[in-house]
Amino acid sequence: TLDTGGQVSATTSGSGQGGILSVNAQDFVQVFNNARLSFDSSGTGDAGQLGINTRQFTLDTGGQVSATTSGSGQGGILSVNAQDFVQVFNNARLSFDSSGTGDAGQLGINTRQFTLDTGGQVSATTSGSGQGGILSVNVQEFVKINGAGSRLNLASLGSGDAQELNINTGDLTVENQGEISISGLGTGRAGDLNIKARSIFLNQQGNLLARTISGEGGNIRLEVAENLILRYNSNILTEALGTGNGGNISITAGGYVLAILSENSDIAATAIEGRGGNIFVRALGIFGFSNPGRLVRTPQSDLSASSTLGIDGIAVLDVEPFQPEEQLPGQPNDPQIGTGCQVRRDGMTQDLTRSRFNITGRGGLAPSPTDALSGFMLSPSFIRREVESDESQGLSDLSTLQLLWQCQVKNSRIE
């Protein structure tokens, strides 16, 4: 446990190669209250490795774990392996940064459950001329990113291109202004966001973003085994804000891609001066979006591939035809009506009786079994019966009364 400004660090500042800093804890690693665990390389030599291996890993209240390369050497490797979970809360940060001419390295997270909340961040950033690194997140059960400022981010701030942010998980939830993003805020390309998940749920301004200022827009590729759902102004966006072309969005879902038309949740690939990106969606069904042919984004939920000043992109929707698990018959079968219902005992004699279902032609059925039939439901031309008992009082005037089936008349009700 590191708490209240405590620090553990390893530094390389010459031309030699960086070393290895390993933290191995059987139960947990906790970094709290602005404490810091770091591995820095500022020379010409390549950075080394920072590895954390434990069962539970928690960063909270401004705690930081970082690996930094600021010279001309190649970036190193930062890996976090936690058997149970990785949690980053309350503006804590797990980061891998490169600010020199060397290429950034790799940041890898491997765990069973991964949570970013209340401003917690995991990021890999390059701000020099070197190429950005690779950020990989492999989570068995779920990834949950919740709250404003909570972010999983791969960024290029200089002239170097960002590379890839790869997520492989069970269920992915991004909500309440949480964000997964790749960005090129300098002249470099934004990089690519690749996600493989069982399901993806974006809720209350949950966003998947690829944004570039002047370079080429990054791409978003989603492979979802089940459903992709967007609710309440959530977005999947690739944006090129300068002269670059917008990135592409590719979505393959084994289930459905769903939004609510009035909630303004968009799947959009846009550009300002360059060409708008392309959108390709393949799913069992796509529901809740406005007509993709009009391209522009509206206050409704949209599928949009547009450019403000350049050439619009295209949106291709591939909806798989419905295939029932069992083949339907070529001809409908004749309806089968049972000849009898469950046997019950008569309340007076305890004799067994049998219920019957009677079709009376034009008469129809009462609103419920205990309601009387309306007067118009009986037509004399359809009813014939010789009334023989005292129960016939009140029906003797209907000499042409015909009944298709035997019934009893009690208190002006037909039972």
mmCIF file of C-alpha atoms in Angstrom:
data_model
loop_
_atom_site.group_PDB
_atom_site.id
_atom_site.type_symbol
_atom_site.label_atom_id
_atom_site.label_comp_id
_atom_site.label_asym_id
_atom_site.label_seq_id
_atom_site.Cartn_x
_atom_site.Cartn_y
_atom_site.Cartn_z
ATOM 1 C CA THR A 1 0.000 0.000 0.000
ATOM 2 C CA LEU A 2 1.188 3.475 -0.959
ATOM 3 C CA ASP A 3 -0.668 6.284 0.800
ATOM 4 C CA THR A 4 -0.557 10.063 1.357
ATOM 5 C CA GLY A 5 2.167 11.082 -1.069
ATOM 6 C CA GLY A 6 4.295 7.962 -0.749
ATOM 7 C CA GLN A 7 6.493 7.133 -3.762
ATOM 8 C CA VAL A 8 8.256 4.194 -5.336
ATOM 9 C CA SER A 9 10.175 5.007 -8.518
ATOM 10 C CA ALA A 10 12.842 3.770 -10.915
ATOM 11 C CA THR A 11 14.636 6.221 -13.249
ATOM 12 C CA THR A 12 16.906 5.901 -16.284
ATOM 13 C CA SER A 13 18.542 9.137 -17.509
ATOM 14 C CA GLY A 14 21.648 8.085 -19.474
ATOM 15 C CA SER A 15 22.304 6.091 -22.597
ATOM 16 C CA GLY A 16 21.875 2.728 -20.949
ATOM 17 C CA GLN A 17 18.876 0.496 -21.248
ATOM 18 C CA GLY A 18 16.153 0.774 -18.677
ATOM 19 C CA GLY A 19 15.766 -1.896 -16.053
ATOM 20 C CA ILE A 20 12.827 -3.800 -14.604
ATOM 21 C CA LEU A 21 10.614 -2.694 -11.720
ATOM 22 C CA SER A 22 8.313 -5.474 -10.533
ATOM 23 C CA VAL A 23 5.642 -5.303 -7.830
ATOM 24 C CA ASN A 24 4.367 -8.726 -6.783
ATOM 25 C CA ALA A 25 1.741 -8.912 -4.050
ATOM 26 C CA GLN A 26 -0.280 -11.973 -3.160
ATOM 27 C CA ASP A 27 -3.463 -10.156 -2.042
ATOM 28 C CA PHE A 28 -3.604 -6.538 -3.233
ATOM 29 C CA VAL A 29 -1.798 -3.411 -4.440
ATOM 30 C CA GLN A 30 -3.309 -0.079 -3.359
ATOM 31 C CA VAL A 31 -2.133 3.431 -4.255
ATOM 32 C CA PHE A 32 -4.058 6.221 -2.480
ATOM 33 C CA ASN A 33 -4.044 9.968 -1.801
ATOM 34 C CA ASN A 34 -1.633 11.245 -4.469
ATOM 35 C CA ALA A 35 0.889 8.491 -3.829
ATOM 36 C CA ARG A 36 2.923 7.444 -6.866
ATOM 37 C CA LEU A 37 4.477 4.326 -8.352
ATOM 38 C CA SER A 38 6.567 5.271 -11.411
ATOM 39 C CA PHE A 39 9.179 4.186 -13.906
ATOM 40 C CA ASP A 40 10.828 7.001 -15.918
ATOM 41 C CA SER A 41 13.296 7.048 -18.797
ATOM 42 C CA SER A 42 14.725 10.398 -19.954
ATOM 43 C CA GLY A 43 17.905 9.386 -21.813
ATOM 44 C CA THR A 44 18.795 7.932 -25.160
ATOM 45 C CA GLY A 45 18.450 4.373 -24.027
ATOM 46 C CA ASP A 46 15.269 2.400 -24.313
ATOM 47 C CA ALA A 47 12.951 2.388 -21.343
ATOM 48 C CA GLY A 48 12.516 -0.732 -19.266
ATOM 49 C CA GLN A 49 9.539 -2.530 -17.788
ATOM 50 C CA LEU A 50 7.150 -1.863 -14.919
ATOM 51 C CA GLY A 51 5.092 -4.873 -13.954
ATOM 52 C CA ILE A 52 2.401 -5.255 -11.295
ATOM 53 C CA ASN A 53 1.143 -8.729 -10.393
ATOM 54 C CA THR A 54 -1.477 -9.182 -7.705
ATOM 55 C CA ARG A 55 -4.989 -10.376 -6.967
ATOM 56 C CA GLN A 56 -6.665 -6.960 -6.521
ATOM 57 C CA PHE A 57 -5.348 -3.621 -7.805
ATOM 58 C CA THR A 58 -6.841 -0.288 -6.691
ATOM 59 C CA LEU A 59 -5.930 3.309 -7.540
ATOM 60 C CA ASP A 60 -7.909 5.913 -5.601
ATOM 61 C CA THR A 61 -8.012 9.611 -4.670
ATOM 62 C CA GLY A 62 -5.325 10.935 -6.992
ATOM 63 C CA GLY A 63 -3.036 7.911 -6.807
ATOM 64 C CA GLN A 64 -0.793 7.424 -9.861
ATOM 65 C CA VAL A 65 1.002 4.560 -11.544
ATOM 66 C CA SER A 66 2.995 5.701 -14.565
ATOM 67 C CA ALA A 67 5.733 4.822 -17.012
ATOM 68 C CA THR A 68 7.262 7.778 -18.887
ATOM 69 C CA THR A 69 9.700 8.087 -21.778
ATOM 70 C CA SER A 70 10.979 11.611 -22.525
ATOM 71 C CA GLY A 71 14.227 11.020 -24.449
ATOM 72 C CA SER A 72 15.044 9.486 -27.796
ATOM 73 C CA GLY A 73 14.858 5.910 -26.595
ATOM 74 C CA GLN A 74 12.003 3.552 -27.256
ATOM 75 C CA GLY A 75 9.179 3.372 -24.777
ATOM 76 C CA GLY A 76 8.988 0.468 -22.390
ATOM 77 C CA ILE A 77 6.261 -1.855 -21.167
ATOM 78 C CA LEU A 78 3.783 -1.242 -18.366
ATOM 79 C CA SER A 79 1.697 -4.266 -17.436
ATOM 80 C CA VAL A 80 -0.935 -4.768 -14.747
ATOM 81 C CA ASN A 81 -2.087 -8.314 -14.053
ATOM 82 C CA ALA A 82 -4.777 -8.688 -11.387
ATOM 83 C CA GLN A 83 -6.683 -11.908 -10.852
ATOM 84 C CA ASP A 84 -9.860 -10.327 -9.414
ATOM 85 C CA PHE A 85 -10.146 -6.703 -10.480
ATOM 86 C CA VAL A 86 -8.552 -3.412 -11.491
ATOM 87 C CA GLN A 87 -10.253 -0.309 -10.057
ATOM 88 C CA VAL A 88 -9.324 3.323 -10.759
ATOM 89 C CA PHE A 89 -11.379 5.879 -8.796
ATOM 90 C CA ASN A 90 -11.545 9.568 -7.865
ATOM 91 C CA ASN A 91 -9.164 11.202 -10.372
ATOM 92 C CA ALA A 92 -6.540 8.507 -9.974
ATOM 93 C CA ARG A 93 -4.486 7.712 -13.069
ATOM 94 C CA LEU A 94 -2.753 4.779 -14.680
ATOM 95 C CA SER A 95 -0.674 6.172 -17.538
ATOM 96 C CA PHE A 96 1.980 5.401 -20.108
ATOM 97 C CA ASP A 97 3.429 8.552 -21.720
ATOM 98 C CA SER A 98 6.069 9.286 -24.353
ATOM 99 C CA SER A 99 7.200 12.885 -24.990
ATOM 100 C CA GLY A 100 10.459 12.450 -26.920
ATOM 101 C CA THR A 101 11.468 11.319 -30.377
ATOM 102 C CA GLY A 102 11.316 7.664 -29.504
ATOM 103 C CA ASP A 103 8.252 5.573 -30.108
ATOM 104 C CA ALA A 104 5.977 4.838 -27.207
ATOM 105 C CA GLY A 105 5.746 1.308 -25.862
ATOM 106 C CA GLN A 106 2.880 -0.818 -24.587
ATOM 107 C CA LEU A 107 0.420 -0.643 -21.713
ATOM 108 C CA GLY A 108 -1.419 -3.884 -20.955
ATOM 109 C CA ILE A 109 -4.157 -4.654 -18.416
ATOM 110 C CA ASN A 110 -5.279 -8.213 -17.731
ATOM 111 C CA THR A 111 -7.957 -8.914 -15.139
ATOM 112 C CA ARG A 112 -11.404 -10.372 -14.457
ATOM 113 C CA GLN A 113 -13.259 -7.078 -13.764
ATOM 114 C CA PHE A 114 -12.198 -3.544 -14.741
ATOM 115 C CA THR A 115 -13.813 -0.352 -13.425
ATOM 116 C CA LEU A 116 -13.130 3.350 -14.003
ATOM 117 C CA ASP A 117 -15.291 5.678 -11.886
ATOM 118 C CA THR A 118 -15.500 9.289 -10.658
ATOM 119 C CA GLY A 119 -12.771 10.642 -12.914
ATOM 120 C CA GLY A 120 -10.459 7.641 -12.927
ATOM 121 C CA GLN A 121 -8.287 7.466 -16.073
ATOM 122 C CA VAL A 122 -6.173 4.958 -17.946
ATOM 123 C CA SER A 123 -4.209 6.536 -20.787
ATOM 124 C CA ALA A 124 -1.334 6.108 -23.195
ATOM 125 C CA THR A 125 -0.128 9.412 -24.651
ATOM 126 C CA THR A 126 2.594 10.481 -27.077
ATOM 127 C CA SER A 127 3.412 14.188 -27.334
ATOM 128 C CA GLY A 128 6.644 14.164 -29.364
ATOM 129 C CA SER A 129 7.491 13.026 -32.870
ATOM 130 C CA GLY A 130 7.602 9.358 -32.007
ATOM 131 C CA GLN A 131 4.821 6.926 -32.789
ATOM 132 C CA GLY A 132 2.192 6.344 -30.180
ATOM 133 C CA GLY A 133 2.014 3.104 -28.257
ATOM 134 C CA ILE A 134 -0.470 0.286 -27.962
ATOM 135 C CA LEU A 135 -2.978 0.108 -25.118
ATOM 136 C CA SER A 136 -4.501 -3.351 -24.591
ATOM 137 C CA VAL A 137 -7.258 -4.224 -22.106
ATOM 138 C CA ASN A 138 -8.218 -7.882 -21.668
ATOM 139 C CA VAL A 139 -11.028 -8.441 -19.165
ATOM 140 C CA GLN A 140 -12.910 -11.679 -18.668
ATOM 141 C CA GLU A 141 -16.234 -10.480 -17.239
ATOM 142 C CA PHE A 142 -16.890 -6.765 -17.693
ATOM 143 C CA VAL A 143 -15.501 -3.295 -18.304
ATOM 144 C CA LYS A 144 -17.439 -0.447 -16.675
ATOM 145 C CA ILE A 145 -16.601 3.236 -17.217
ATOM 146 C CA ASN A 146 -18.823 5.594 -15.251
ATOM 147 C CA GLY A 147 -18.933 9.322 -14.578
ATOM 148 C CA ALA A 148 -17.656 12.581 -16.038
ATOM 149 C CA GLY A 149 -13.882 12.515 -16.507
ATOM 150 C CA SER A 150 -13.692 8.724 -16.333
ATOM 151 C CA ARG A 151 -11.756 7.818 -19.446
ATOM 152 C CA LEU A 152 -9.866 5.098 -21.242
ATOM 153 C CA ASN A 153 -7.773 7.046 -23.731
ATOM 154 C CA LEU A 154 -5.089 6.648 -26.387
ATOM 155 C CA ALA A 155 -3.780 10.002 -27.628
ATOM 156 C CA SER A 156 -1.204 11.626 -29.911
ATOM 157 C CA LEU A 157 -0.475 15.253 -28.974
ATOM 158 C CA GLY A 158 2.482 15.798 -31.326
ATOM 159 C CA SER A 159 3.412 14.888 -34.881
ATOM 160 C CA GLY A 160 3.585 11.166 -34.237
ATOM 161 C CA ASP A 161 0.658 8.914 -34.993
ATOM 162 C CA ALA A 162 -1.217 7.108 -32.286
ATOM 163 C CA GLN A 163 -1.507 3.356 -32.820
ATOM 164 C CA GLU A 164 -4.172 1.125 -31.268
ATOM 165 C CA LEU A 165 -6.485 0.867 -28.302
ATOM 166 C CA ASN A 166 -7.673 -2.744 -28.096
ATOM 167 C CA ILE A 167 -10.380 -3.979 -25.711
ATOM 168 C CA ASN A 168 -11.425 -7.591 -25.349
ATOM 169 C CA THR A 169 -14.097 -8.209 -22.725
ATOM 170 C CA GLY A 170 -17.438 -9.710 -21.774
ATOM 171 C CA ASP A 171 -19.916 -6.861 -21.160
ATOM 172 C CA LEU A 172 -18.844 -3.255 -21.846
ATOM 173 C CA THR A 173 -20.763 -0.406 -20.178
ATOM 174 C CA VAL A 174 -19.922 3.287 -20.697
ATOM 175 C CA GLU A 175 -22.291 5.714 -18.997
ATOM 176 C CA ASN A 176 -22.858 9.089 -17.305
ATOM 177 C CA GLN A 177 -20.361 10.935 -19.559
ATOM 178 C CA GLY A 178 -17.764 8.188 -19.336
ATOM 179 C CA GLU A 179 -15.610 7.825 -22.441
ATOM 180 C CA ILE A 180 -13.400 5.515 -24.444
ATOM 181 C CA SER A 181 -11.447 7.588 -26.934
ATOM 182 C CA ILE A 182 -8.559 7.763 -29.354
ATOM 183 C CA SER A 183 -7.410 11.231 -30.346
ATOM 184 C CA GLY A 184 -4.884 13.041 -32.498
ATOM 185 C CA LEU A 185 -4.705 16.536 -31.042
ATOM 186 C CA GLY A 186 -1.498 17.443 -32.912
ATOM 187 C CA THR A 187 -0.723 16.721 -36.530
ATOM 188 C CA GLY A 188 -0.583 12.968 -36.021
ATOM 189 C CA ARG A 189 -3.267 10.443 -36.836
ATOM 190 C CA ALA A 190 -5.700 9.500 -34.100
ATOM 191 C CA GLY A 191 -5.145 5.742 -34.225
ATOM 192 C CA ASP A 192 -7.705 2.929 -34.114
ATOM 193 C CA LEU A 193 -10.184 1.759 -31.486
ATOM 194 C CA ASN A 194 -10.885 -1.983 -31.653
ATOM 195 C CA ILE A 195 -13.420 -3.589 -29.311
ATOM 196 C CA LYS A 196 -14.526 -7.207 -29.047
ATOM 197 C CA ALA A 197 -17.284 -7.768 -26.484
ATOM 198 C CA ARG A 198 -20.238 -9.953 -25.660
ATOM 199 C CA SER A 199 -22.445 -6.833 -25.356
ATOM 200 C CA ILE A 200 -21.991 -3.043 -25.434
ATOM 201 C CA PHE A 201 -24.255 -0.636 -23.534
ATOM 202 C CA LEU A 202 -23.783 3.138 -23.900
ATOM 203 C CA ASN A 203 -25.995 5.167 -21.572
ATOM 204 C CA GLN A 204 -26.463 8.802 -20.452
ATOM 205 C CA GLN A 205 -23.829 10.374 -22.747
ATOM 206 C CA GLY A 206 -21.564 7.370 -22.777
ATOM 207 C CA ASN A 207 -19.203 7.807 -25.749
ATOM 208 C CA LEU A 208 -16.871 5.872 -28.020
ATOM 209 C CA LEU A 209 -14.795 8.517 -29.854
ATOM 210 C CA ALA A 210 -12.039 8.837 -32.433
ATOM 211 C CA ARG A 211 -11.115 12.504 -32.931
ATOM 212 C CA THR A 212 -8.337 14.286 -34.809
ATOM 213 C CA ILE A 213 -7.581 18.013 -35.171
ATOM 214 C CA SER A 214 -5.584 18.197 -38.394
ATOM 215 C CA GLY A 215 -4.505 14.650 -39.202
ATOM 216 C CA GLU A 216 -6.470 11.712 -40.519
ATOM 217 C CA GLY A 217 -9.315 10.503 -38.374
ATOM 218 C CA GLY A 218 -9.018 7.234 -36.526
ATOM 219 C CA ASN A 219 -11.206 4.189 -37.103
ATOM 220 C CA ILE A 220 -13.628 2.428 -34.750
ATOM 221 C CA ARG A 221 -14.193 -1.309 -35.159
ATOM 222 C CA LEU A 222 -16.729 -3.103 -32.958
ATOM 223 C CA GLU A 223 -17.387 -6.844 -32.854
ATOM 224 C CA VAL A 224 -20.335 -7.620 -30.590
ATOM 225 C CA ALA A 225 -21.565 -11.162 -30.024
ATOM 226 C CA GLU A 226 -24.988 -10.023 -28.808
ATOM 227 C CA ASN A 227 -26.512 -6.501 -28.734
ATOM 228 C CA LEU A 228 -25.196 -2.933 -29.058
ATOM 229 C CA ILE A 229 -27.500 -0.463 -27.283
ATOM 230 C CA LEU A 230 -27.281 3.369 -27.212
ATOM 231 C CA ARG A 231 -29.459 5.378 -24.802
ATOM 232 C CA TYR A 232 -29.875 9.030 -23.854
ATOM 233 C CA ASN A 233 -27.497 11.033 -26.062
ATOM 234 C CA SER A 234 -24.769 8.412 -26.249
ATOM 235 C CA ASN A 235 -22.517 8.314 -29.299
ATOM 236 C CA ILE A 236 -20.140 6.337 -31.467
ATOM 237 C CA LEU A 237 -18.207 9.023 -33.376
ATOM 238 C CA THR A 238 -15.227 9.473 -35.642
ATOM 239 C CA GLU A 239 -14.471 13.171 -36.195
ATOM 240 C CA ALA A 240 -11.907 14.995 -38.309
ATOM 241 C CA LEU A 241 -12.008 18.633 -37.195
ATOM 242 C CA GLY A 242 -9.416 20.008 -39.667
ATOM 243 C CA THR A 243 -8.380 19.107 -43.190
ATOM 244 C CA GLY A 244 -8.121 15.369 -42.568
ATOM 245 C CA ASN A 245 -10.616 12.762 -43.662
ATOM 246 C CA GLY A 246 -12.980 11.308 -41.146
ATOM 247 C CA GLY A 247 -12.340 7.836 -39.817
ATOM 248 C CA ASN A 248 -14.517 4.829 -40.560
ATOM 249 C CA ILE A 249 -16.914 2.967 -38.269
ATOM 250 C CA SER A 250 -17.406 -0.770 -38.658
ATOM 251 C CA ILE A 251 -19.920 -2.634 -36.463
ATOM 252 C CA THR A 252 -20.677 -6.338 -36.577
ATOM 253 C CA ALA A 253 -23.315 -7.543 -34.104
ATOM 254 C CA GLY A 254 -24.691 -11.027 -33.633
ATOM 255 C CA GLY A 255 -27.882 -9.509 -32.175
ATOM 256 C CA TYR A 256 -29.352 -6.032 -32.602
ATOM 257 C CA VAL A 257 -28.106 -2.436 -32.865
ATOM 258 C CA LEU A 258 -30.658 -0.385 -30.924
ATOM 259 C CA ALA A 259 -31.325 3.272 -30.144
ATOM 260 C CA ILE A 260 -34.415 5.367 -29.305
ATOM 261 C CA LEU A 261 -35.199 7.838 -32.098
ATOM 262 C CA SER A 262 -36.055 10.746 -29.788
ATOM 263 C CA GLU A 263 -32.981 10.368 -27.514
ATOM 264 C CA ASN A 264 -30.387 11.779 -29.965
ATOM 265 C CA SER A 265 -27.893 8.908 -29.788
ATOM 266 C CA ASP A 266 -25.719 8.951 -32.910
ATOM 267 C CA ILE A 267 -23.435 6.690 -34.892
ATOM 268 C CA ALA A 268 -21.561 9.232 -37.008
ATOM 269 C CA ALA A 269 -18.405 9.566 -39.104
ATOM 270 C CA THR A 270 -17.921 13.258 -39.813
ATOM 271 C CA ALA A 271 -15.364 15.695 -41.224
ATOM 272 C CA ILE A 272 -15.047 19.457 -41.706
ATOM 273 C CA GLU A 273 -12.905 19.932 -44.840
ATOM 274 C CA GLY A 274 -11.959 16.355 -45.653
ATOM 275 C CA ARG A 275 -14.175 13.522 -46.749
ATOM 276 C CA GLY A 276 -16.608 12.121 -44.235
ATOM 277 C CA GLY A 277 -15.872 8.642 -43.005
ATOM 278 C CA ASN A 278 -17.826 5.546 -43.981
ATOM 279 C CA ILE A 279 -20.152 3.530 -41.744
ATOM 280 C CA PHE A 280 -20.768 -0.179 -42.109
ATOM 281 C CA VAL A 281 -23.211 -1.953 -39.783
ATOM 282 C CA ARG A 282 -24.103 -5.644 -39.960
ATOM 283 C CA ALA A 283 -26.614 -6.989 -37.451
ATOM 284 C CA LEU A 284 -29.705 -9.121 -37.016
ATOM 285 C CA GLY A 285 -31.692 -5.880 -36.831
ATOM 286 C CA ILE A 286 -31.041 -2.093 -36.694
ATOM 287 C CA PHE A 287 -33.696 -0.001 -34.948
ATOM 288 C CA GLY A 288 -34.270 3.510 -33.628
ATOM 289 C CA PHE A 289 -32.258 5.615 -36.102
ATOM 290 C CA SER A 290 -33.417 8.214 -38.602
ATOM 291 C CA ASN A 291 -33.123 7.669 -42.333
ATOM 292 C CA PRO A 292 -29.385 7.208 -43.031
ATOM 293 C CA GLY A 293 -29.866 8.605 -46.541
ATOM 294 C CA ARG A 294 -30.062 12.200 -45.322
ATOM 295 C CA LEU A 295 -26.585 12.006 -43.723
ATOM 296 C CA VAL A 296 -26.749 15.123 -41.554
ATOM 297 C CA ARG A 297 -26.995 14.849 -37.780
ATOM 298 C CA THR A 298 -30.300 15.945 -36.294
ATOM 299 C CA PRO A 299 -31.823 16.190 -32.806
ATOM 300 C CA GLN A 300 -32.929 12.597 -33.339
ATOM 301 C CA SER A 301 -30.804 9.461 -33.246
ATOM 302 C CA ASP A 302 -28.851 9.339 -36.519
ATOM 303 C CA LEU A 303 -26.582 7.239 -38.661
ATOM 304 C CA SER A 304 -24.551 9.951 -40.371
ATOM 305 C CA ALA A 305 -21.498 9.938 -42.658
ATOM 306 C CA SER A 306 -21.113 13.577 -43.607
ATOM 307 C CA SER A 307 -18.634 16.360 -44.281
ATOM 308 C CA THR A 308 -19.352 20.042 -43.718
ATOM 309 C CA LEU A 309 -17.233 21.320 -46.617
ATOM 310 C CA GLY A 310 -15.948 18.153 -48.253
ATOM 311 C CA ILE A 311 -17.471 14.991 -49.667
ATOM 312 C CA ASP A 312 -19.936 12.982 -47.631
ATOM 313 C CA GLY A 313 -19.134 9.413 -46.766
ATOM 314 C CA ILE A 314 -21.504 6.499 -47.147
ATOM 315 C CA ALA A 315 -23.495 4.408 -44.696
ATOM 316 C CA VAL A 316 -24.105 0.747 -45.483
ATOM 317 C CA LEU A 317 -26.562 -1.247 -43.356
ATOM 318 C CA ASP A 318 -26.580 -5.024 -43.724
ATOM 319 C CA VAL A 319 -29.498 -6.593 -41.868
ATOM 320 C CA GLU A 320 -29.491 -10.363 -41.886
ATOM 321 C CA PRO A 321 -32.762 -11.983 -43.006
ATOM 322 C CA PHE A 322 -34.765 -13.694 -40.290
ATOM 323 C CA GLN A 323 -34.119 -17.425 -40.160
ATOM 324 C CA PRO A 324 -36.471 -19.350 -37.823
ATOM 325 C CA GLU A 325 -34.922 -22.152 -35.846
ATOM 326 C CA GLU A 326 -37.650 -24.487 -37.106
ATOM 327 C CA GLN A 327 -38.952 -24.480 -40.645
ATOM 328 C CA LEU A 328 -42.566 -23.339 -40.981
ATOM 329 C CA PRO A 329 -44.948 -25.731 -42.805
ATOM 330 C CA GLY A 330 -45.867 -24.944 -46.370
ATOM 331 C CA GLN A 331 -49.604 -25.246 -45.609
ATOM 332 C CA PRO A 332 -51.327 -24.383 -42.326
ATOM 333 C CA ASN A 333 -52.694 -27.311 -40.371
ATOM 334 C CA ASP A 334 -56.421 -27.698 -39.743
ATOM 335 C CA PRO A 335 -57.384 -26.252 -36.343
ATOM 336 C CA GLN A 336 -57.903 -28.879 -33.665
ATOM 337 C CA ILE A 337 -60.570 -28.205 -31.060
ATOM 338 C CA GLY A 338 -60.826 -30.506 -28.106
ATOM 339 C CA THR A 339 -64.111 -32.371 -27.677
ATOM 340 C CA GLY A 340 -64.125 -31.902 -23.937
ATOM 341 C CA CYS A 341 -62.616 -29.925 -21.104
ATOM 342 C CA GLN A 342 -61.580 -30.777 -17.576
ATOM 343 C CA VAL A 343 -64.243 -32.757 -15.706
ATOM 344 C CA ARG A 344 -65.777 -31.109 -12.626
ATOM 345 C CA ARG A 345 -68.389 -32.167 -10.065
ATOM 346 C CA ASP A 346 -71.855 -30.729 -9.963
ATOM 347 C CA GLY A 347 -72.342 -28.650 -6.820
ATOM 348 C CA MET A 348 -75.675 -30.233 -5.924
ATOM 349 C CA THR A 349 -75.370 -33.886 -6.868
ATOM 350 C CA GLN A 350 -71.608 -34.353 -6.850
ATOM 351 C CA ASP A 351 -72.025 -36.040 -10.231
ATOM 352 C CA LEU A 352 -69.309 -35.648 -12.802
ATOM 353 C CA THR A 353 -70.178 -33.175 -15.544
ATOM 354 C CA ARG A 354 -68.430 -32.183 -18.741
ATOM 355 C CA SER A 355 -67.891 -28.639 -19.976
ATOM 356 C CA ARG A 356 -68.534 -27.816 -23.622
ATOM 357 C CA PHE A 357 -67.493 -25.076 -26.038
ATOM 358 C CA ASN A 358 -70.489 -24.078 -28.206
ATOM 359 C CA ILE A 359 -70.252 -22.186 -31.481
ATOM 360 C CA THR A 360 -73.513 -20.229 -31.917
ATOM 361 C CA GLY A 361 -72.962 -18.653 -35.287
ATOM 362 C CA ARG A 362 -73.649 -14.930 -35.411
ATOM 363 C CA GLY A 363 -74.185 -14.634 -31.718
ATOM 364 C CA GLY A 364 -70.542 -14.220 -30.633
ATOM 365 C CA LEU A 365 -69.315 -14.473 -27.058
ATOM 366 C CA ALA A 366 -70.003 -12.435 -23.946
ATOM 367 C CA PRO A 367 -67.259 -10.025 -22.728
ATOM 368 C CA SER A 368 -66.499 -12.479 -19.899
ATOM 369 C CA PRO A 369 -67.826 -15.869 -18.791
ATOM 370 C CA THR A 370 -69.918 -14.277 -16.001
ATOM 371 C CA ASP A 371 -71.593 -11.599 -18.183
ATOM 372 C CA ALA A 372 -74.955 -11.975 -19.901
ATOM 373 C CA LEU A 373 -75.090 -11.982 -23.667
ATOM 374 C CA SER A 374 -76.424 -8.797 -25.241
ATOM 375 C CA GLY A 375 -79.849 -8.894 -26.833
ATOM 376 C CA PHE A 376 -78.593 -8.587 -30.400
ATOM 377 C CA MET A 377 -76.431 -11.656 -29.984
ATOM 378 C CA LEU A 378 -79.483 -13.982 -30.350
ATOM 379 C CA SER A 379 -81.120 -14.239 -33.748
ATOM 380 C CA PRO A 380 -84.334 -16.316 -33.948
ATOM 381 C CA SER A 381 -83.449 -17.559 -37.397
ATOM 382 C CA PHE A 382 -80.415 -19.326 -35.946
ATOM 383 C CA ILE A 383 -81.990 -20.831 -32.843
ATOM 384 C CA ARG A 384 -84.355 -23.747 -32.592
ATOM 385 C CA ARG A 385 -85.351 -25.615 -29.497
ATOM 386 C CA GLU A 386 -88.447 -27.147 -27.997
ATOM 387 C CA VAL A 387 -88.646 -25.584 -24.516
ATOM 388 C CA GLU A 388 -89.999 -28.250 -22.185
ATOM 389 C CA SER A 389 -89.313 -27.223 -18.585
ATOM 390 C CA ASP A 390 -90.412 -24.456 -16.210
ATOM 391 C CA GLU A 391 -87.110 -22.779 -17.023
ATOM 392 C CA SER A 392 -88.688 -21.781 -20.350
ATOM 393 C CA GLN A 393 -90.721 -18.960 -18.790
ATOM 394 C CA GLY A 394 -89.925 -15.727 -20.526
ATOM 395 C CA LEU A 395 -89.057 -17.528 -23.788
ATOM 396 C CA SER A 396 -92.471 -18.962 -24.711
ATOM 397 C CA ASP A 397 -93.239 -15.973 -26.938
ATOM 398 C CA LEU A 398 -90.318 -16.875 -29.214
ATOM 399 C CA SER A 399 -92.033 -19.648 -31.127
ATOM 400 C CA THR A 400 -89.257 -19.747 -33.731
ATOM 401 C CA LEU A 401 -86.490 -19.848 -31.148
ATOM 402 C CA GLN A 402 -83.804 -22.239 -32.343
ATOM 403 C CA LEU A 403 -80.824 -23.501 -30.403
ATOM 404 C CA LEU A 404 -77.920 -25.335 -31.959
ATOM 405 C CA TRP A 405 -76.863 -26.769 -28.618
ATOM 406 C CA GLN A 406 -78.685 -27.598 -25.416
ATOM 407 C CA CYS A 407 -78.521 -24.829 -22.827
ATOM 408 C CA GLN A 408 -80.215 -23.838 -19.600
ATOM 409 C CA VAL A 409 -82.004 -20.528 -19.125
ATOM 410 C CA LYS A 410 -81.823 -19.058 -15.650
ATOM 411 C CA ASN A 411 -82.678 -15.485 -14.652
ATOM 412 C CA SER A 412 -82.447 -14.248 -18.262
ATOM 413 C CA ARG A 413 -78.887 -15.541 -18.551
ATOM 414 C CA ILE A 414 -77.631 -18.183 -20.887
ATOM 415 C CA GLU A 415 -75.069 -20.486 -19.252
#
